[in-house]
Short mmCIF file of C-alpha atoms and ligand atoms in Angstrom, two decimals:
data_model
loop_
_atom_site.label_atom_id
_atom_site.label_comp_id
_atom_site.label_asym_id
_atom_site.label_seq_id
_atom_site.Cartn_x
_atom_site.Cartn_y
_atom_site.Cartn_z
CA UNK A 17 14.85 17.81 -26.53
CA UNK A 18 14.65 16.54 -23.19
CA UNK A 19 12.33 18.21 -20.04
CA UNK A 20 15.51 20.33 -19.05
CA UNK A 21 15.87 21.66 -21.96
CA UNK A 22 16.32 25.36 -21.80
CA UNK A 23 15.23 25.51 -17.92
CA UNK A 24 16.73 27.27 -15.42
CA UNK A 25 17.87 25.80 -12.07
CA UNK A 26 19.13 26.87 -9.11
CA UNK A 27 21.05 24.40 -7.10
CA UNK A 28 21.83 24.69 -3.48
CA UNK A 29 24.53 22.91 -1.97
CA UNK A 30 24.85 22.73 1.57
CA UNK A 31 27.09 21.57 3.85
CA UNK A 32 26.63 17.45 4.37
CA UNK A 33 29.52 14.78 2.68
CA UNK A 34 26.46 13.83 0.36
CA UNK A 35 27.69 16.98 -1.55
CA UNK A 36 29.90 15.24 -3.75
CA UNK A 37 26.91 13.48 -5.08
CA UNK A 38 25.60 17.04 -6.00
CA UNK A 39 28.81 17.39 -8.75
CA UNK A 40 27.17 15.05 -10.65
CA UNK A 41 23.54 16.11 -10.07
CA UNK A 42 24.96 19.52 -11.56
CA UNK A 43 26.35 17.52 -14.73
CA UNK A 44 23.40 15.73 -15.51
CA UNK A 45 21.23 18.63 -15.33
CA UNK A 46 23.85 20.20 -17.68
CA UNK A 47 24.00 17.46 -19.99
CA UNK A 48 20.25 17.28 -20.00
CA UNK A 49 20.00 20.98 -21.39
CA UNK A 50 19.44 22.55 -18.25
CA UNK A 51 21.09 25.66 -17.20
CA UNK A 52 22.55 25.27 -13.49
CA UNK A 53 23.21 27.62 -11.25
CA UNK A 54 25.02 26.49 -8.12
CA UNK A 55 24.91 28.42 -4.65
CA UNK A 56 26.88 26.89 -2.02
CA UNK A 57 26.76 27.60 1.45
CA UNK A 58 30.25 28.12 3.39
CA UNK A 59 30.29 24.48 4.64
CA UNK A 60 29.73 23.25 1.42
CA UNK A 61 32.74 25.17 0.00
CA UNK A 62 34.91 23.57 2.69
CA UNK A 63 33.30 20.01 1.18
CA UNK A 64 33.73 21.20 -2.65
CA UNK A 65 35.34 23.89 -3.77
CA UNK A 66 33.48 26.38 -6.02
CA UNK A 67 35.69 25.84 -8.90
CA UNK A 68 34.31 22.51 -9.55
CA UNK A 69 30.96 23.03 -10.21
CA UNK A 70 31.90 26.28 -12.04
CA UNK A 71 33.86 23.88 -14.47
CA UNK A 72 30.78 21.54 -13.99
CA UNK A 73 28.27 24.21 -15.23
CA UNK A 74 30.29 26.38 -17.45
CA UNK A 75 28.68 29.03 -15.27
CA UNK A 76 29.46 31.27 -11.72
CA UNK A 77 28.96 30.15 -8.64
CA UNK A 78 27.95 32.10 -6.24
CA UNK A 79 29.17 31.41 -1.99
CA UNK A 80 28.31 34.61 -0.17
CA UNK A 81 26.49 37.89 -0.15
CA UNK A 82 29.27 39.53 0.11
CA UNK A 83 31.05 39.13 -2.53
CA UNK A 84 30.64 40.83 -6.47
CA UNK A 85 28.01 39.34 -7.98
CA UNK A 86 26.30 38.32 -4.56
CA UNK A 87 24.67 41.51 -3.49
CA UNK A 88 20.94 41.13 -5.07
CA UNK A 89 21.57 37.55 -6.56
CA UNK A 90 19.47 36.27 -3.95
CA UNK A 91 16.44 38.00 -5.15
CA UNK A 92 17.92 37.48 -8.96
CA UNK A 93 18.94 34.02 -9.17
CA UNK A 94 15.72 32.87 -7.31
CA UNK A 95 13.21 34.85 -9.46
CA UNK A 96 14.79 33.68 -12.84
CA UNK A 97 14.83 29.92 -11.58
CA UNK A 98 12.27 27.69 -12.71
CA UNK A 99 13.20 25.57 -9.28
CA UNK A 100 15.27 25.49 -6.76
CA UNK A 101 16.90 22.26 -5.74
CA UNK A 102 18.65 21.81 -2.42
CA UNK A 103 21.00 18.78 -2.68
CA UNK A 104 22.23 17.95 0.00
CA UNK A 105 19.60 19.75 2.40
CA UNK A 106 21.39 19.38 6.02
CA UNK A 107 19.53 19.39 9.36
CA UNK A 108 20.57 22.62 10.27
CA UNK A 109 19.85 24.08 6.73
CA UNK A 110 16.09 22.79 7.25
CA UNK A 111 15.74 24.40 10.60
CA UNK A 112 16.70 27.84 9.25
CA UNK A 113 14.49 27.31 6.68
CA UNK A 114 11.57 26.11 8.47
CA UNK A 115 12.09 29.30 10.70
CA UNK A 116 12.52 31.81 7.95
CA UNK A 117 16.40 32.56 9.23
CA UNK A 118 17.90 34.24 6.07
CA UNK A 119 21.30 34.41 7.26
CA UNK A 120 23.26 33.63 4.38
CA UNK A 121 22.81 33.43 0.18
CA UNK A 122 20.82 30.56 -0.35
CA UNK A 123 18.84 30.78 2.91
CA UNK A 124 17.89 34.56 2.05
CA UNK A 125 17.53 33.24 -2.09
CA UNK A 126 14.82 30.40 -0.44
CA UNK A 127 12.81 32.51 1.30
CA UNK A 128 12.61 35.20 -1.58
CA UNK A 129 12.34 32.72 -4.59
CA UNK A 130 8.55 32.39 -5.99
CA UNK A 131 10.03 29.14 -8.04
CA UNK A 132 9.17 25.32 -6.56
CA UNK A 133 11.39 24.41 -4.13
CA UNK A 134 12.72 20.68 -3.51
CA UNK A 135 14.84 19.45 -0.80
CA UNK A 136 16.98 16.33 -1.04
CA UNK A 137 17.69 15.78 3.08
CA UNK A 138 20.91 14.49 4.04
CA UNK A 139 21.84 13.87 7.45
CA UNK A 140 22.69 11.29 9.98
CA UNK A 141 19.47 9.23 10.98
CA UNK A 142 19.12 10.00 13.87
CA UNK A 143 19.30 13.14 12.92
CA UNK A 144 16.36 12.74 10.53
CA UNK A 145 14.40 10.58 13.00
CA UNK A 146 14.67 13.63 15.72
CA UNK A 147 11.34 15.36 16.46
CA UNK A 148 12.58 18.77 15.55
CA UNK A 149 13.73 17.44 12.28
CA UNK A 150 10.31 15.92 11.66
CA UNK A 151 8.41 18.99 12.73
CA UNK A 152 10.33 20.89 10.33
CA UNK A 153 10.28 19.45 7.32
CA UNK A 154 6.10 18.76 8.05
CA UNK A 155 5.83 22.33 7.89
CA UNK A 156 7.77 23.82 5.28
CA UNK A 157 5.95 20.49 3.37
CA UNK A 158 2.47 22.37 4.37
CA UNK A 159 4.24 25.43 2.89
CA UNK A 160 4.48 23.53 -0.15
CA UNK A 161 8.43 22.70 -0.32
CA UNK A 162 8.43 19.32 -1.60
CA UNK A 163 11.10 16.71 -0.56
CA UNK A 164 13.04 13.43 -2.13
CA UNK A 165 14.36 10.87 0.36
CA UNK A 166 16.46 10.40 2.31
CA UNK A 167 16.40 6.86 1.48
CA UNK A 168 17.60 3.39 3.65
CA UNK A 169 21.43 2.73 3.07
CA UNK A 170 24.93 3.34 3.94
CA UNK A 171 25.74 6.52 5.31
CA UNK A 172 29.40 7.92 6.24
CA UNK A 173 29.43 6.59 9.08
CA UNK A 174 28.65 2.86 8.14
CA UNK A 175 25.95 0.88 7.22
CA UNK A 176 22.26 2.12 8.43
CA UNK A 177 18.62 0.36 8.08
CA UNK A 178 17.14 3.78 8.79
CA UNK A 179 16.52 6.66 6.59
CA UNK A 180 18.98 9.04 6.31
CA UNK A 181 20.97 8.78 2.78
CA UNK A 182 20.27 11.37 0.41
CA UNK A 183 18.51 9.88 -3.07
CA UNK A 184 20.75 9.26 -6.18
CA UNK A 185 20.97 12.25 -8.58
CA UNK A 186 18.64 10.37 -11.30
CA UNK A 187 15.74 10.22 -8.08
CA UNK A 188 16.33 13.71 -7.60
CA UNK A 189 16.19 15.13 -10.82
CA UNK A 190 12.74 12.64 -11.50
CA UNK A 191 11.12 14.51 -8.38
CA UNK A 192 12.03 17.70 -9.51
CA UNK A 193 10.13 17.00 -12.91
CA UNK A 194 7.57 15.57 -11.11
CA UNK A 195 7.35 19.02 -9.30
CA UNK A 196 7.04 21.13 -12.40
CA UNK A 197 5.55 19.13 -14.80
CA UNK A 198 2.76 17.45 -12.88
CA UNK A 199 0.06 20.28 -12.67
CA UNK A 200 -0.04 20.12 -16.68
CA UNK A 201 -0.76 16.58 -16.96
CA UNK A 202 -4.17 14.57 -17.18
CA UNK A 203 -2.15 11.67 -15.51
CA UNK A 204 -1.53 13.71 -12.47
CA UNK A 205 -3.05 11.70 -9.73
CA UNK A 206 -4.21 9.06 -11.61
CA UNK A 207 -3.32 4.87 -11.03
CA UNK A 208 -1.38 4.20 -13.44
CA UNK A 209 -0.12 -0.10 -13.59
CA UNK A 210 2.65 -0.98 -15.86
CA UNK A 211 4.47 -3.69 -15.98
CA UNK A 212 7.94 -5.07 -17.45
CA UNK A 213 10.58 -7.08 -17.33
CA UNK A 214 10.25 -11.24 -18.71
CA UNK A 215 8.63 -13.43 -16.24
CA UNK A 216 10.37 -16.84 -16.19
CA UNK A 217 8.21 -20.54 -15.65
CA UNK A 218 10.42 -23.21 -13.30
CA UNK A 219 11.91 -26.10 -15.08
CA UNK A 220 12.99 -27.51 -11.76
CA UNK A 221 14.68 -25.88 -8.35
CA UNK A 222 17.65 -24.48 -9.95
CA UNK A 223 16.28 -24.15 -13.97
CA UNK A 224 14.12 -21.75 -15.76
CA UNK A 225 12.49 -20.96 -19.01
CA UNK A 226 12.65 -16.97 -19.74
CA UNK A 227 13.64 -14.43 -22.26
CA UNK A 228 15.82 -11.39 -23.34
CA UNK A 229 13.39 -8.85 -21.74
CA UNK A 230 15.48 -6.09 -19.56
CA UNK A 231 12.63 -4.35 -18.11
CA UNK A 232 14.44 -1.32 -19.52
CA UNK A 233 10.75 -0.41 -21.46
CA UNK A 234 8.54 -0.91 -18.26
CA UNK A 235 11.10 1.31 -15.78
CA UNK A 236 11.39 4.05 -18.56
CA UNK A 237 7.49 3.80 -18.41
CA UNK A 238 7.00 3.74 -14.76
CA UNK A 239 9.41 7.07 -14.50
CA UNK A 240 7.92 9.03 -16.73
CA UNK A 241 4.36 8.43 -15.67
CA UNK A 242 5.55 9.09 -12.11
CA UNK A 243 7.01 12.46 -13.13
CA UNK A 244 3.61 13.37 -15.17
CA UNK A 245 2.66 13.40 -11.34
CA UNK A 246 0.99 9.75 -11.40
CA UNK A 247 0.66 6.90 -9.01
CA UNK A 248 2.53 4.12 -10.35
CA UNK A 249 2.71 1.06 -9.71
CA UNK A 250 5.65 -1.07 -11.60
CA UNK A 251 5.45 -4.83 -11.72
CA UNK A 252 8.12 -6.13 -12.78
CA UNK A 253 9.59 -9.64 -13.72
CA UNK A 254 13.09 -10.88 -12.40
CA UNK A 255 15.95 -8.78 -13.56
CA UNK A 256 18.96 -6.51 -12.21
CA UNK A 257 17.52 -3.28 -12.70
CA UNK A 258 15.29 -1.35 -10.51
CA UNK A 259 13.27 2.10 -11.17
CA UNK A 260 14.20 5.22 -9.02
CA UNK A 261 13.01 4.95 -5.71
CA UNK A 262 9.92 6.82 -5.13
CA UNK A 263 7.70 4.18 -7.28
CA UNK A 264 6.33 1.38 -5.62
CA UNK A 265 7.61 -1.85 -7.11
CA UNK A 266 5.68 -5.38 -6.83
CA UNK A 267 8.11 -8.40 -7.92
CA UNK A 268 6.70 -11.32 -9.65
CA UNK A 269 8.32 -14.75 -10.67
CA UNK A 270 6.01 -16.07 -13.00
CA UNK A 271 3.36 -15.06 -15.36
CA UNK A 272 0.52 -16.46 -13.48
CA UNK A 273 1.84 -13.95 -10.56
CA UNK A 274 2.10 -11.11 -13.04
CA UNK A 275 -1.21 -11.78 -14.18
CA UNK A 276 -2.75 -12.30 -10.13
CA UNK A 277 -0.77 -8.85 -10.02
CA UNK A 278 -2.23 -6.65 -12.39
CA UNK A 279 -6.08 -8.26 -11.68
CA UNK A 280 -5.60 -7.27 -8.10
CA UNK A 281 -4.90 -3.74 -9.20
CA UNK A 282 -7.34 -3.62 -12.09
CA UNK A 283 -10.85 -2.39 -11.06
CA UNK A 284 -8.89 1.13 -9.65
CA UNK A 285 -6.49 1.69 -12.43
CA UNK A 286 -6.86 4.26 -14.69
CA UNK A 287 -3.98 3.18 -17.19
CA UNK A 288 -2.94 -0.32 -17.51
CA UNK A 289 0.45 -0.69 -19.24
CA UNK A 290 1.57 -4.05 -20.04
CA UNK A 291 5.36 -3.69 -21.54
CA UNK A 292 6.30 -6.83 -20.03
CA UNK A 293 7.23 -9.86 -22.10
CA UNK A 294 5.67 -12.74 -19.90
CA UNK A 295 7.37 -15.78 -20.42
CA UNK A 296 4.51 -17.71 -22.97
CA UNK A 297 5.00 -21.51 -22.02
CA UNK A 298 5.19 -23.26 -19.04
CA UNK A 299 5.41 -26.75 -17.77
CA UNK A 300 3.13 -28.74 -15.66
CA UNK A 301 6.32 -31.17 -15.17
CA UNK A 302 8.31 -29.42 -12.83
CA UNK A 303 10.73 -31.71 -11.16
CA UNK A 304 11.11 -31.44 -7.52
CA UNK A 305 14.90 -32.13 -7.63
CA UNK A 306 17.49 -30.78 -10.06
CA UNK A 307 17.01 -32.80 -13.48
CA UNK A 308 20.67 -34.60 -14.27
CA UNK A 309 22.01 -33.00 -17.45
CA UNK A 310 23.31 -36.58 -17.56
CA UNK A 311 19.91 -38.45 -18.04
CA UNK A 312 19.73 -38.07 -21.65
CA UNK A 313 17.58 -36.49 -23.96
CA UNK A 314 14.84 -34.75 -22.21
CA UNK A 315 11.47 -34.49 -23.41
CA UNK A 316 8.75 -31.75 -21.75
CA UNK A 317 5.50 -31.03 -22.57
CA UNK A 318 4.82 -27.26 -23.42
CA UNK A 319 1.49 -25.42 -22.09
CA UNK A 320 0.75 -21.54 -23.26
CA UNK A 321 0.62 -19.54 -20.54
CA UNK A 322 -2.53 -17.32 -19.66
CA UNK A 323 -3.11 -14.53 -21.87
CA UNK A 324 -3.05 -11.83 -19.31
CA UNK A 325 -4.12 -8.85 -20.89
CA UNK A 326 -7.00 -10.96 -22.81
CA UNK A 327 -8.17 -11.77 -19.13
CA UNK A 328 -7.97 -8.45 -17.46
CA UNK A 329 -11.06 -7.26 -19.90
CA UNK A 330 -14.02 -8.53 -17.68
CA UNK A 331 -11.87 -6.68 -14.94
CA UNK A 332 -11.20 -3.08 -16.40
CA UNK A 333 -12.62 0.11 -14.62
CA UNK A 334 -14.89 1.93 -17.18
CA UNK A 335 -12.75 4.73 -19.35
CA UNK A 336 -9.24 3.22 -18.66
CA UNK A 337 -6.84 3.10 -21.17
CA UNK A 338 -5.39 -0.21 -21.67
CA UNK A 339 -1.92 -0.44 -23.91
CA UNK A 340 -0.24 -3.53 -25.13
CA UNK A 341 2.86 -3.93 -27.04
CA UNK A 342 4.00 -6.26 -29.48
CA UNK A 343 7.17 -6.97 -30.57
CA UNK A 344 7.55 -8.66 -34.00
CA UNK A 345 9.68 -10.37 -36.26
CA UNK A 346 8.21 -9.43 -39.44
CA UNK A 347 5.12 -7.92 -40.94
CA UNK A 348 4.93 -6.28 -37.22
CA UNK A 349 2.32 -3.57 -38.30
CA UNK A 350 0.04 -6.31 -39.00
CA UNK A 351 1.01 -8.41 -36.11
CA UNK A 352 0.43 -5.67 -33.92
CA UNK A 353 -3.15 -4.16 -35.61
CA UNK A 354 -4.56 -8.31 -34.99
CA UNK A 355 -3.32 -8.42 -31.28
CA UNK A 356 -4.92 -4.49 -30.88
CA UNK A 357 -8.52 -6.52 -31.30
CA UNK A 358 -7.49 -10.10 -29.88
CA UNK A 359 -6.99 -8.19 -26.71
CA UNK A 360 -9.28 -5.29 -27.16
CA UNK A 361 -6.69 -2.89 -26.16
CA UNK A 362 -7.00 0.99 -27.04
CA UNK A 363 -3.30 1.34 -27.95
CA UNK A 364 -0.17 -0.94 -28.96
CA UNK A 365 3.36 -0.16 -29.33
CA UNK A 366 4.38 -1.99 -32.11
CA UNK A 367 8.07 -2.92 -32.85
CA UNK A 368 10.64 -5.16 -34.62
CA UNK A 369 12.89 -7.02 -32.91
CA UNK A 370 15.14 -7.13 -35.87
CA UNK A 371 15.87 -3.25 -36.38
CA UNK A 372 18.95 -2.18 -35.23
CA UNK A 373 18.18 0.23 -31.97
CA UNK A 374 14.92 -1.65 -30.93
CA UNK A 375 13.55 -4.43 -29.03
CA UNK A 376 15.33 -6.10 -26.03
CA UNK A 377 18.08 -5.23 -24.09
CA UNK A 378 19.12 -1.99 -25.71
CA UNK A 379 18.87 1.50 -24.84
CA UNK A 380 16.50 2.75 -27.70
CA UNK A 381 13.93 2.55 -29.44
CA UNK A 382 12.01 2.86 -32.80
CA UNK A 383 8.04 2.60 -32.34
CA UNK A 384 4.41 2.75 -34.31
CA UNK A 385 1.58 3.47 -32.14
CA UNK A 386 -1.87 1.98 -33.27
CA UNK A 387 -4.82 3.02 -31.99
CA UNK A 388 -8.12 1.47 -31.83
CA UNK A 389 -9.36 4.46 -33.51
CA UNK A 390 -7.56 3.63 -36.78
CA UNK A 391 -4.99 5.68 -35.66
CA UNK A 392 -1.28 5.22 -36.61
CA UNK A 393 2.33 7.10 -35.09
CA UNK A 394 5.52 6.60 -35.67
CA UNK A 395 8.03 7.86 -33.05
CA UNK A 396 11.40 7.88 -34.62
CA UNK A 397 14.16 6.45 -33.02
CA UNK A 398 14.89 7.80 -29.49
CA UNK A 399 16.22 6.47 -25.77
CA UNK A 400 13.49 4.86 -24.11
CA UNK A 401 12.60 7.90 -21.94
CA UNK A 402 11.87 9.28 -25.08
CA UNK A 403 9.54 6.81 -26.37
CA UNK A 404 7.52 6.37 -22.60
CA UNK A 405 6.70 9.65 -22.67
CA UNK A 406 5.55 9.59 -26.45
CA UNK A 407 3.74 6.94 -25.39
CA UNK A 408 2.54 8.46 -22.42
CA UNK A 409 1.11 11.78 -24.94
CA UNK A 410 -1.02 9.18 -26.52
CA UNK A 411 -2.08 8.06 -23.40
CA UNK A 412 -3.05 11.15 -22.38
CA UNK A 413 -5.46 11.83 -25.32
CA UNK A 414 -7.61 9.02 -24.91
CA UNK A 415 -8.06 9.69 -21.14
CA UNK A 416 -11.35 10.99 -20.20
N1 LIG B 509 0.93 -10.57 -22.94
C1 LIG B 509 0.07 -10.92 -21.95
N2 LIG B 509 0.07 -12.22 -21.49
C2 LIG B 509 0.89 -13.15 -22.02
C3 LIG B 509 1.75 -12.78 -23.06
C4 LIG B 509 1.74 -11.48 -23.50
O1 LIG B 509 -0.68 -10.09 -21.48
N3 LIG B 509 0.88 -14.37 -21.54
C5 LIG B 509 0.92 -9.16 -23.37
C6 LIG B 509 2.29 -8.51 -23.48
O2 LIG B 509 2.67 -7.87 -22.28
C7 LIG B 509 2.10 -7.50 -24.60
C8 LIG B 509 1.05 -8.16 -25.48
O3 LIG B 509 0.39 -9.13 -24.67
O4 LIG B 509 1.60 -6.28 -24.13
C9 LIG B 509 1.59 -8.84 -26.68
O5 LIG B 509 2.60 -9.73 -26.29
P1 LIG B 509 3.09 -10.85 -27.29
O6 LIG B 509 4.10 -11.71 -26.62
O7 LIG B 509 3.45 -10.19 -28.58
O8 LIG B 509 1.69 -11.60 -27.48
P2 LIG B 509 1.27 -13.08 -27.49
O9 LIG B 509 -0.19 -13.05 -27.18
O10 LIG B 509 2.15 -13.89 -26.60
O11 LIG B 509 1.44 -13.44 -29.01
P3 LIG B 509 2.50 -14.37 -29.79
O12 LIG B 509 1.67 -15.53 -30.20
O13 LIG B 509 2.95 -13.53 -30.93
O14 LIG B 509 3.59 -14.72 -28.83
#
């Protein structure tokens, strides 16, 4: 079961080159259990035809008014919906909006749909930056039409440092959760901190000391509290990957910078998440030149690092939830249950690195939850989505 499961979407395609982006926005939503039904306007047809995203949804696609099936669909296919997701939304296609124009199916289907509606804008940037643009999209956002992007990067036309690129299908379906599932969650609105990824200590300019951590844990985290509606902030070690756009990321090097991190946001957060694995030695013997591999056996004194979460408690706003994790090599339940106290944490996500499907640098997961309360939950083995928002249920429970 995944948050698509069983919902119903409508998906508007208009008429920007973005649109071939929107063939595989339509597949994931497919593939995440979603039923999809595409409307395209007559531009878009001349960018896709119709008979790819019928094969991509296993389901009619609708073009025109006119034609069978088109008649009342408008007022059909918006009322069944559970949103309505324009991807690409084109200049021109916010402008009729924003005036109420209903001049063609999904133009006449937006104005008649009671559903959520979310546009993912596509256009030239200077297109976006234009006044009329702006005014439009500020009020159909007063009329409640929520928006992703456009985000800073290439467009068709070449490279651009401006806004103007519509957001990857995995932002776009995030925002869209974020749409419907955020009025049912006690982390909606909330300041949520998590943080992932290793941290790594400097050996010298070129040498580090780190370890396998992907951040995978801390971005699956960060998502799924941002589409519960929250305001997240991910801090997160070095590494390759990155978390969907609309989350504000804070990059840290070390651990004393992950620490200084999370203290600065402390005394406002309401959920503290730490999911990183901080690197836990460091050296006071950094060398200010690259060490020769030559010189012979090399000898380095070892200091623990700060314990970061055992130094945040003097710091923590009254009623937040504070989760650790702790990931084992053995006797992990009662690893994790001495670590819940040490750091007088209200939850920890326990787990052994030696199972096949958890720990570092894999897709899944296999989880116990301990609560200060006594409590204990396994969550079986699942893709880390899964688990952060299992996690983020037991979250919810112990927020006031
Ligand atoms: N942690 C932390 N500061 C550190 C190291 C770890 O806050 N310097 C946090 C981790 O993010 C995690 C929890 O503490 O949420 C447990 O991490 P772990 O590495 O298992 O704990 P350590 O205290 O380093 O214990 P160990 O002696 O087993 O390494």
């Amino acid at each position: 079961m995944t948050f698509w499961s069983g919902r119903r979407v409508v998906l508007g395609v208009t008429g920007g080159i973005a649109c071939y982006k929107s063939c595989m926005l339509a597949r994931r939503l497919v593939e995440a259990g979603a039923r999809v039904d595409v409307v395209l306007t007559r531009a878009a047809a001349e960018f896709v035809r119709p008979v790819t995203f019928e094969a991509l949804t296993g389901r009619p696609v609708l073009t025109s008014l006119w034609e069978p099936g088109g008649a009342l669909s408008h007022v059909r296919l918006g009322e069944g919906a559970d949103v309505v997701v324009v991807a690409p939304a084109t200049a021109h296609l916010i402008a009729r909006m924003a005036q109420g124009i209903a001049d063609d199916l999904l133009t006449t289907l937006l104005l008649a749909t009671p559903a959520p509606i979310l546009l993912a804008p596509a256009m030239n940037d200077e297109m976006f930056a234009a006044d009329t643009t702006r005014a439009n999209l500020a009020g159909l956002a007063a009329r409640g039409v929520a928006t992703v992007g456009p985000e800073i990067g290439a467009l068709a036309e070449g490279p651009s440092e401006r806004p103007g690129r519509m957001s990857e299908p995995a932002s776009i379906m995030l925002a869209a959760e974020r749409l419907l599932a955020s009025t049912g969650s006690r982390l909606a609105g909330r300041r949520v901190v998590v943080t992932g990824g290793p941290t790594r200590e400097p050996l010298d300019p070129v040498r580090v000391m780190t370890n396998r951590s992907s951040g995978r844990m801390g971005i699956a985290l960060a998502e799924a509290a941002w589409a519960r509606g929250a305001i997240v902030r991910l801090i997160l070690g070095p590494g390759a990957l990155a978390p969907h756009a609309g989350i504000e990321v804070e990059r840290v090097e070390t651990t004393a910078e992950m620490g200084a991190a999370v203290g600065r946001r402390l005394p406002q957060t309401d959920v503290l998440v730490m999911a990183a694995a901080p690197a836990d030695y460091r050296t006071d013997d950094i060398a200010a030149v690259k060490r020769p591999r030559t010189g012979g056996t090399l000898h380095l004194s070892l200091a623990p690092t700060d314990d970061i979460l055992a130094g945040t408690r003097s710091l923590r706003k009254p009623g937040a939830v504070i989760v650790g994790f702790a990931l084992e090599t053995g006797d992990a339940l009662e690893k994790g249950r001495a670590k819940l106290a040490a750091k007088g944490l209200d939850l920890i996500v326990v787990n052994d690195a030696l199972e096949p499907g958890a720990g570092f640098e894999v897709d899944t997961n296999r989880v116990v939850l301990l609560g200060s309360d006594g409590s204990s939950q396994t969550l079986a083995l699942a893709g880390k989505r899964e688990i952060a928002d299992g996690i983020l249920d037991a979250v919810e429970t112990r927020l006031g």
